[in-house]
Coordinates of C-alpha atoms in Angstrom, one line a residue:
M1 CA 63.0 -4.3 16.6
H2 CA 64.0 -4.5 20.3
P3 CA 60.9 -4.7 22.5
N4 CA 61.9 -1.6 24.5
A5 CA 62.3 0.5 21.3
L6 CA 58.8 -0.5 20.2
L7 CA 57.4 0.4 23.6
D8 CA 59.2 3.8 23.3
L9 CA 57.5 4.4 20.0
A10 CA 54.1 3.5 21.5
T11 CA 54.8 6.0 24.3
E12 CA 55.7 8.7 21.7
L13 CA 52.6 7.9 19.6
L14 CA 50.2 8.1 22.6
R15 CA 51.7 11.4 23.7
Q16 CA 50.7 12.8 20.3
V17 CA 47.3 11.2 20.1
L18 CA 46.2 12.1 23.6
K19 CA 46.5 15.8 22.9
L20 CA 43.2 15.2 21.2
D21 CA 43.7 18.2 18.9
Q22 CA 43.4 16.1 15.7
P23 CA 41.6 12.9 14.6
A24 CA 43.5 9.9 16.0
D25 CA 43.6 8.1 12.6
A26 CA 45.3 11.2 11.0
V27 CA 47.9 11.3 13.8
V28 CA 48.6 7.6 13.5
S29 CA 49.0 7.8 9.7
A30 CA 51.4 10.7 10.0
F31 CA 53.4 8.9 12.6
F32 CA 53.8 5.8 10.4
R33 CA 54.9 8.0 7.5
R34 CA 57.7 9.3 9.7
H35 CA 58.6 5.7 10.7
R36 CA 58.6 4.0 7.3
G37 CA 60.9 1.2 8.5
L38 CA 58.2 -0.4 10.8
G39 CA 56.9 -3.8 9.7
Q40 CA 53.2 -4.6 9.4
R41 CA 53.1 -6.5 12.8
E42 CA 54.8 -3.5 14.5
R43 CA 52.4 -1.1 13.0
H44 CA 49.4 -3.3 14.0
S45 CA 50.6 -3.4 17.7
L46 CA 51.2 0.4 17.8
A47 CA 47.9 1.3 16.2
E48 CA 45.7 -1.2 18.2
T49 CA 47.4 -0.3 21.5
T50 CA 46.7 3.4 20.8
Y51 CA 43.0 2.7 20.0
A52 CA 42.7 0.4 23.1
V53 CA 43.9 3.4 25.2
L54 CA 41.4 5.7 23.6
R55 CA 38.6 3.2 24.2
Q56 CA 39.5 2.7 27.9
R57 CA 41.2 6.0 28.7
L58 CA 39.5 6.8 32.1
R59 CA 40.0 3.3 33.4
L60 CA 43.6 2.9 32.3
A61 CA 44.5 6.4 33.5
H62 CA 43.1 5.5 36.9
L63 CA 45.1 2.2 37.0
A64 CA 48.3 3.8 35.7
Q65 CA 48.4 6.2 38.7
S66 CA 50.2 3.6 40.9
G67 CA 53.2 3.2 38.5
S68 CA 56.3 5.3 37.9
G69 CA 57.9 6.7 34.8
A70 CA 56.1 8.3 31.8
L71 CA 52.3 8.1 32.0
E72 CA 52.0 7.2 28.3
R73 CA 54.5 4.3 28.8
R74 CA 52.3 2.9 31.6
L75 CA 49.2 3.3 29.5
A76 CA 50.8 1.5 26.6
A77 CA 51.9 -1.4 28.8
L78 CA 48.3 -1.7 30.3
A79 CA 46.7 -1.6 26.8
W80 CA 49.4 -3.6 24.9
Q81 CA 47.9 -5.3 21.8
G82 CA 50.6 -7.7 20.9
S83 CA 52.7 -10.6 22.3
D84 CA 52.9 -10.7 26.1
T85 CA 56.4 -12.2 25.8
F86 CA 57.4 -9.2 23.7
L87 CA 56.0 -6.8 26.3
R88 CA 57.8 -8.5 29.2
G89 CA 61.0 -8.1 27.2
A90 CA 60.4 -4.4 27.1
L91 CA 59.7 -4.0 30.9
G92 CA 62.1 -3.9 33.8
P93 CA 61.5 -6.2 36.9
Q94 CA 59.7 -3.4 38.8
E95 CA 57.5 -2.6 35.9
Q96 CA 56.6 -6.3 35.4
K97 CA 55.7 -6.6 39.1
W98 CA 53.5 -3.4 38.9
L99 CA 51.8 -4.6 35.7
A100 CA 50.9 -8.0 37.3
E101 CA 49.4 -6.3 40.4
V102 CA 47.3 -3.9 38.3
Q103 CA 46.1 -6.7 35.9
A104 CA 44.9 -8.6 39.0
I105 CA 42.4 -5.8 40.0
D106 CA 38.8 -6.7 39.4
V107 CA 37.5 -4.1 36.9
E108 CA 33.9 -4.9 37.8
G109 CA 34.5 -3.4 41.2
L110 CA 35.6 0.0 39.9
P111 CA 33.2 3.0 39.9
E112 CA 30.7 3.1 37.0
K113 CA 32.5 6.0 35.2
L114 CA 35.7 3.9 35.0
R115 CA 33.8 0.9 33.6
H116 CA 31.9 2.8 30.9
N117 CA 34.8 5.0 29.9
L118 CA 32.6 7.8 28.6
P119 CA 32.4 11.5 29.4
D120 CA 29.5 12.2 31.8
W121 CA 27.4 14.1 29.2
L122 CA 27.6 11.2 26.7
A123 CA 26.9 8.5 29.3
S124 CA 23.8 10.4 30.4
A125 CA 22.7 10.9 26.8
L126 CA 23.1 7.2 25.9
K127 CA 21.3 6.0 29.0
K128 CA 18.3 8.1 27.8
E129 CA 18.6 6.6 24.3
V130 CA 18.8 2.9 25.2
G131 CA 17.9 2.5 28.9
D132 CA 18.6 -1.0 30.0
E133 CA 20.7 -1.7 27.0
F134 CA 23.3 0.9 28.1
W135 CA 25.9 -1.7 29.3
P136 CA 25.6 -4.0 26.2
L137 CA 26.1 -0.8 24.1
V138 CA 29.1 0.2 26.1
K139 CA 30.6 -3.3 25.6
A140 CA 29.9 -3.2 21.8
I141 CA 31.6 0.2 21.3
E142 CA 34.6 -0.9 23.3
Q143 CA 35.2 -3.7 20.7
A144 CA 37.1 -3.1 17.4
A145 CA 34.7 -3.2 14.5
H146 CA 34.5 -6.0 11.9
L147 CA 35.8 -5.3 8.4
D148 CA 32.7 -5.1 6.1
L149 CA 33.0 -5.2 2.3
R150 CA 30.4 -4.3 -0.3
V151 CA 30.5 -6.5 -3.4
N152 CA 30.3 -4.3 -6.6
T153 CA 27.4 -6.0 -8.3
L154 CA 28.4 -4.3 -11.6
K155 CA 31.5 -6.5 -11.7
A156 CA 31.0 -9.6 -9.5
K157 CA 28.6 -11.9 -7.6
R158 CA 28.9 -12.1 -3.8
E159 CA 29.5 -15.8 -3.7
D160 CA 32.3 -15.6 -6.3
V161 CA 34.0 -12.9 -4.3
R162 CA 33.7 -15.0 -1.2
V163 CA 35.3 -18.0 -2.9
A164 CA 38.1 -15.8 -4.2
L165 CA 38.8 -14.4 -0.7
A166 CA 38.8 -18.0 0.7
E167 CA 41.4 -18.9 -1.9
A168 CA 43.5 -16.1 -0.6
G169 CA 43.1 -17.4 3.0
I170 CA 40.5 -15.0 4.1
D171 CA 37.2 -16.2 5.6
A172 CA 34.4 -13.9 4.6
Q173 CA 30.9 -14.4 6.0
I174 CA 27.7 -13.1 4.4
T175 CA 26.3 -10.1 6.3
P176 CA 22.9 -10.6 8.0
Y177 CA 21.1 -7.7 6.3
S178 CA 22.7 -6.3 3.2
P179 CA 22.4 -8.3 0.0
W180 CA 25.8 -7.1 -1.0
G181 CA 27.9 -7.5 2.2
L182 CA 30.7 -9.7 3.3
R183 CA 32.2 -9.6 6.8
I184 CA 35.8 -10.3 7.7
E185 CA 37.5 -10.7 11.1
G186 CA 40.9 -9.0 11.5
K187 CA 42.5 -6.6 9.1
P188 CA 44.0 -8.3 6.1
A189 CA 45.9 -6.3 3.5
L190 CA 43.1 -6.1 1.1
Q191 CA 44.8 -3.6 -1.3
K192 CA 47.1 -6.3 -2.5
L193 CA 44.2 -8.8 -3.3
E194 CA 42.9 -9.3 -6.9
P195 CA 39.2 -8.8 -6.0
F196 CA 40.1 -5.4 -4.5
I197 CA 42.4 -4.3 -7.4
R198 CA 39.7 -5.3 -9.9
G199 CA 37.1 -3.2 -8.1
D200 CA 35.0 -6.3 -7.2
V201 CA 34.8 -5.1 -3.6
E202 CA 34.9 -1.8 -1.6
V203 CA 35.3 -1.5 2.2
Q204 CA 32.0 -0.2 3.5
D205 CA 30.2 -0.9 6.8
E206 CA 27.0 -2.9 6.4
G207 CA 25.0 0.0 7.9
S208 CA 26.3 2.4 5.3
Q209 CA 25.3 -0.1 2.6
L210 CA 21.7 -0.1 4.0
L211 CA 21.5 3.7 3.5
A212 CA 22.1 3.3 -0.2
L213 CA 19.5 0.6 -0.3
L214 CA 16.9 2.8 1.4
L215 CA 17.4 5.5 -1.2
A216 CA 16.9 2.7 -3.9
P217 CA 17.7 4.6 -7.1
K218 CA 16.5 3.1 -10.3
R219 CA 18.1 2.8 -13.8
G220 CA 18.2 6.1 -15.7
E221 CA 17.3 8.4 -12.8
M222 CA 18.9 11.7 -11.8
V223 CA 20.3 11.2 -8.3
V224 CA 22.3 13.4 -5.9
D225 CA 24.6 12.3 -3.0
F226 CA 24.5 15.6 -1.3
C227 CA 27.4 15.1 1.2
A228 CA 29.4 12.6 -0.7
G229 CA 32.7 12.7 1.1
A230 CA 35.1 10.0 -0.2
G231 CA 32.1 8.4 -2.0
G232 CA 31.5 5.0 -0.4
K233 CA 27.7 5.5 -0.7
T234 CA 28.1 7.2 -4.1
L235 CA 29.7 4.0 -5.5
A236 CA 26.9 1.8 -4.0
L237 CA 24.2 4.1 -5.5
G238 CA 26.0 4.0 -8.9
A239 CA 25.9 0.2 -8.9
L240 CA 22.2 0.2 -8.0
M241 CA 21.6 2.4 -11.0
R242 CA 23.5 -0.1 -13.1
N243 CA 25.8 2.6 -14.4
T244 CA 22.9 4.5 -16.1
G245 CA 21.4 7.9 -15.5
R246 CA 23.3 10.7 -13.8
L247 CA 24.7 10.6 -10.2
Y248 CA 26.0 13.8 -8.8
A249 CA 28.4 13.6 -5.9
F250 CA 28.5 16.9 -4.1
D251 CA 30.7 17.9 -1.2
V252 CA 32.1 21.1 0.2
S253 CA 35.5 19.4 0.6
G254 CA 37.6 19.0 -2.6
H255 CA 40.1 17.0 -0.6
R256 CA 37.4 14.4 0.3
L257 CA 36.2 14.2 -3.3
E258 CA 39.8 13.5 -4.4
G259 CA 39.6 10.3 -2.4
L260 CA 36.7 9.2 -4.6
K261 CA 38.7 9.3 -7.8
P262 CA 40.8 6.1 -7.4
R263 CA 37.7 4.2 -6.1
L264 CA 35.6 5.5 -9.0
A265 CA 38.3 4.3 -11.4
R266 CA 38.2 0.8 -9.9
S267 CA 34.4 0.6 -9.8
G268 CA 33.8 0.8 -13.5
L269 CA 31.2 3.5 -13.1
S270 CA 30.9 6.2 -15.7
N271 CA 27.6 7.8 -14.5
V272 CA 29.1 9.7 -11.5
Y273 CA 29.8 13.4 -11.6
P274 CA 31.8 14.6 -8.6
A275 CA 31.5 18.4 -7.9
Q276 CA 32.8 20.6 -5.1
I277 CA 30.2 23.1 -3.8
A278 CA 30.8 26.2 -1.8
H279 CA 27.9 25.6 0.6
E280 CA 24.4 24.1 0.6
R281 CA 23.0 27.0 -1.3
D282 CA 25.5 26.9 -4.1
E283 CA 24.4 27.9 -7.7
R284 CA 24.8 24.3 -8.9
I285 CA 22.1 23.3 -6.4
K286 CA 19.8 26.1 -7.5
R287 CA 20.1 25.0 -11.2
L288 CA 19.0 21.4 -10.3
A289 CA 16.0 22.4 -8.1
G290 CA 13.0 20.3 -8.6
K291 CA 14.7 18.0 -11.2
I292 CA 16.2 15.2 -9.1
D293 CA 14.5 11.8 -8.6
R294 CA 16.4 10.9 -5.4
V295 CA 18.6 12.8 -2.9
L296 CA 20.7 11.3 -0.2
V297 CA 21.8 13.7 2.6
D298 CA 24.4 11.9 4.7
A299 CA 24.7 14.9 6.9
P300 CA 27.8 16.1 8.9
C301 CA 27.3 14.8 12.4
S302 CA 29.0 14.0 15.7
G303 CA 30.1 10.6 14.3
L304 CA 29.3 8.9 17.6
G305 CA 27.9 5.9 15.8
T306 CA 31.5 5.1 14.7
L307 CA 33.0 4.9 18.2
R308 CA 34.2 1.3 17.5
R309 CA 36.5 2.7 14.8
N310 CA 37.0 6.3 16.1
P311 CA 37.1 6.1 19.9
D312 CA 38.7 9.5 20.1
L313 CA 35.4 11.1 19.1
K314 CA 33.9 10.6 22.6
W315 CA 36.7 12.8 24.0
R316 CA 36.8 15.3 21.1
Q317 CA 33.0 16.0 20.8
S318 CA 31.0 18.2 23.2
P319 CA 27.3 19.1 23.7
K320 CA 28.0 22.6 22.4
A321 CA 29.6 21.2 19.2
I322 CA 26.6 19.0 18.7
E323 CA 24.2 21.9 19.2
E324 CA 26.0 23.8 16.5
M325 CA 25.9 20.7 14.3
N326 CA 22.1 20.6 14.7
A327 CA 21.6 24.0 13.0
K328 CA 23.8 22.9 10.1
Q329 CA 22.0 19.6 9.7
R330 CA 18.6 21.3 9.5
D331 CA 19.9 23.9 7.0
I332 CA 21.5 21.2 4.8
L333 CA 18.4 19.0 4.8
A334 CA 16.2 22.0 3.8
S335 CA 18.5 23.0 1.0
A336 CA 18.8 19.4 -0.4
A337 CA 15.0 19.0 -0.3
R338 CA 14.7 21.7 -2.9
L339 CA 16.3 19.4 -5.4
V340 CA 13.7 16.7 -5.2
K341 CA 11.1 16.6 -7.9
P342 CA 7.4 15.8 -7.2
G343 CA 7.2 12.0 -6.6
G344 CA 10.9 11.9 -5.7
R345 CA 12.5 10.4 -2.6
L346 CA 14.6 12.2 0.0
V347 CA 16.7 10.4 2.6
Y348 CA 18.4 12.1 5.6
A349 CA 21.0 10.0 7.4
T350 CA 23.7 10.3 10.1
C351 CA 26.2 8.1 11.8
S352 CA 25.1 9.4 15.2
L353 CA 23.6 7.6 18.2
L354 CA 21.8 10.8 19.5
S355 CA 18.1 11.5 18.8
S356 CA 19.0 15.3 18.8
E357 CA 20.8 14.7 15.5
N358 CA 18.4 12.1 14.2
E359 CA 14.7 12.0 15.1
A360 CA 14.6 15.6 16.2
V361 CA 15.9 16.8 12.8
A362 CA 13.5 14.5 10.9
V363 CA 10.5 15.7 13.0
A364 CA 11.3 19.3 12.5
F365 CA 11.7 18.9 8.8
S366 CA 8.4 17.1 8.4
A367 CA 6.7 19.9 10.4
A368 CA 8.2 22.6 8.2
H369 CA 7.7 20.7 4.8
P370 CA 4.1 19.4 4.5
D371 CA 4.8 18.6 0.8
F372 CA 7.1 15.8 1.9
E373 CA 5.3 12.7 3.1
P374 CA 7.3 10.4 5.6
L375 CA 8.1 7.1 4.0
P376 CA 8.2 4.1 6.4
A377 CA 11.7 2.5 6.3
A378 CA 10.8 -1.2 6.8
P379 CA 8.8 -1.8 3.6
A380 CA 11.2 0.4 1.6
L381 CA 14.2 -1.7 2.8
A382 CA 12.3 -5.0 2.2
A383 CA 11.6 -3.8 -1.3
A384 CA 15.3 -3.4 -1.8
Q385 CA 15.9 -7.0 -0.8
V386 CA 17.2 -6.2 2.7
E387 CA 16.9 -9.3 5.0
R388 CA 14.9 -9.0 8.2
A389 CA 14.2 -5.3 7.6
D390 CA 11.8 -5.2 10.5
E391 CA 14.7 -5.6 12.9
L392 CA 16.4 -2.5 11.6
V393 CA 13.7 0.1 12.3
S394 CA 12.3 2.3 15.1
G395 CA 8.9 3.6 14.0
D396 CA 9.3 4.9 10.5
H397 CA 13.0 5.3 10.7
L398 CA 16.1 3.1 10.1
R399 CA 17.9 2.9 13.4
L400 CA 21.1 0.8 13.7
W401 CA 23.0 0.1 16.9
P402 CA 26.4 -1.6 17.3
H403 CA 25.1 -3.9 20.1
R404 CA 22.0 -4.9 18.3
H405 CA 23.0 -5.1 14.6
Q406 CA 26.9 -5.4 14.7
T407 CA 27.1 -2.3 12.5
D408 CA 28.1 1.2 13.2
G409 CA 25.3 3.4 14.7
F410 CA 23.2 4.8 11.8
F411 CA 20.0 6.7 11.5
A412 CA 17.9 7.4 8.4
A413 CA 14.6 9.0 7.7
A414 CA 12.9 8.9 4.2
W415 CA 10.3 11.1 2.6
Q416 CA 8.5 11.2 -0.8
R417 CA 7.7 14.6 -2.2
R418 CA 4.0 14.8 -2.9
A419 CA 3.1 15.0 -6.6

C-alpha cells in the first residue's frame, strides 16, 4: 500500500476513535472488518498508532497545534508506530520539516498536565493513591502491556509449553508470581499456533491469574464466578478444580458468555455451567443461597487498572460514573455473599486503581456483614503456590500496580464465612 494511503486510513480511524463514544478496541475491530485487504503489518501500524494517540492525547494535541491540514493526520504522524522511512514517504516536504521541528521539542519542559496525559480528576486521584510513585505509574500506563499466557495445567506443563513456543520462534519467559504464567514481548499470531489450538494456553494477564489463585477452589467443590464475562478466570478456576465439582459462570450479558464457548471447548473442561442472569437477585441465585463453597465477584468497575491496554478509558470515565458504579459494586457483593455457605470463601475483585472501588467497598462490606471474617491475602496466595506473595499485598488485600508488578492494576479482598 502507498504510504500516503495508509496515513489517510490512520487519519480516518483516529477521527472515529477520538469521538470516544465507543470502546476503542470495538472501533478498531469494526474498522478492520471494513478494510479486509489490509495486511498484518499495516493493521499493526494503524492499531498501535491509534493507541499511542490515546495514551498521549493531551501532549500530542498540544504539539499538533503548530501544523496545518487535518488534526487527525498530524496526530497520526506524531504518534506513528511503524517505519520512519514509510512515514517520510507519506509526508510532503513542509510536513516533514514541521515534524522534525516538533520532535526536537523537549517533552520534559512541557507543563505537568501535558506530561502525565491524564484528566485532572484522575491525576489528582492517582497522586492520592501512590504519592511519590505517581510518575513511575504514569510511565508504566503509557507503555503497551506485555502479552501474558496462562498454561492450562489440565492439558500441559508450563515448561513444555515454553519449549513448544520457542520452537515456533516465540520467546516466553516465566511470570514472576503466577505458577501458571508465561510472558511474551510483542503480539505474535497465537491463534495459529498448536499450543493455543490444543487449549494448552489462554491469554490472561498475570494479575487476573492471581485472582483465581486467591479463591483457591478445591476438587469436588461448588464454585460460582459471579461476573464471569468471557470466562478467563472461569477457565482458570476449572483447571484448579481439576475438572471436578460444579463451576457456575454467571453474567448478565449473554453476548459475553457466548465468548466463553469456544474457549471452554478448547480447555477440555466439562464442569463449567454458564448461565445468563437478569440481575444480582435473579431466582437462580436465590436457589443456590448458602450452598456454594467459593464465590468470586470480579465486579463491574471503571477498568482503570487496564489503561496499558485500554487507554481510552481515562477519557471515557468520569467521577460521576464511578460513583454510580460504587453503588452497583456494593449491591453485587452483598447479593453474591448470600451464596456462600458457612466456612466458605468469598473474593471481591476489580481491575481498578481507585480505593473508592476497592478498599472502601471491602470495608463497607465487612462492617455490614459480621458473619464474614476478613482473610489475609498473603498467606492465602502463598498457600496457592504464588511466588513472593508478600510483595503483592497492601494490608489484608491483594493490590497490584502496573509500575510495581508489571501486571494490570488489580485489587482483591477475601473473606471466610463464619461457621
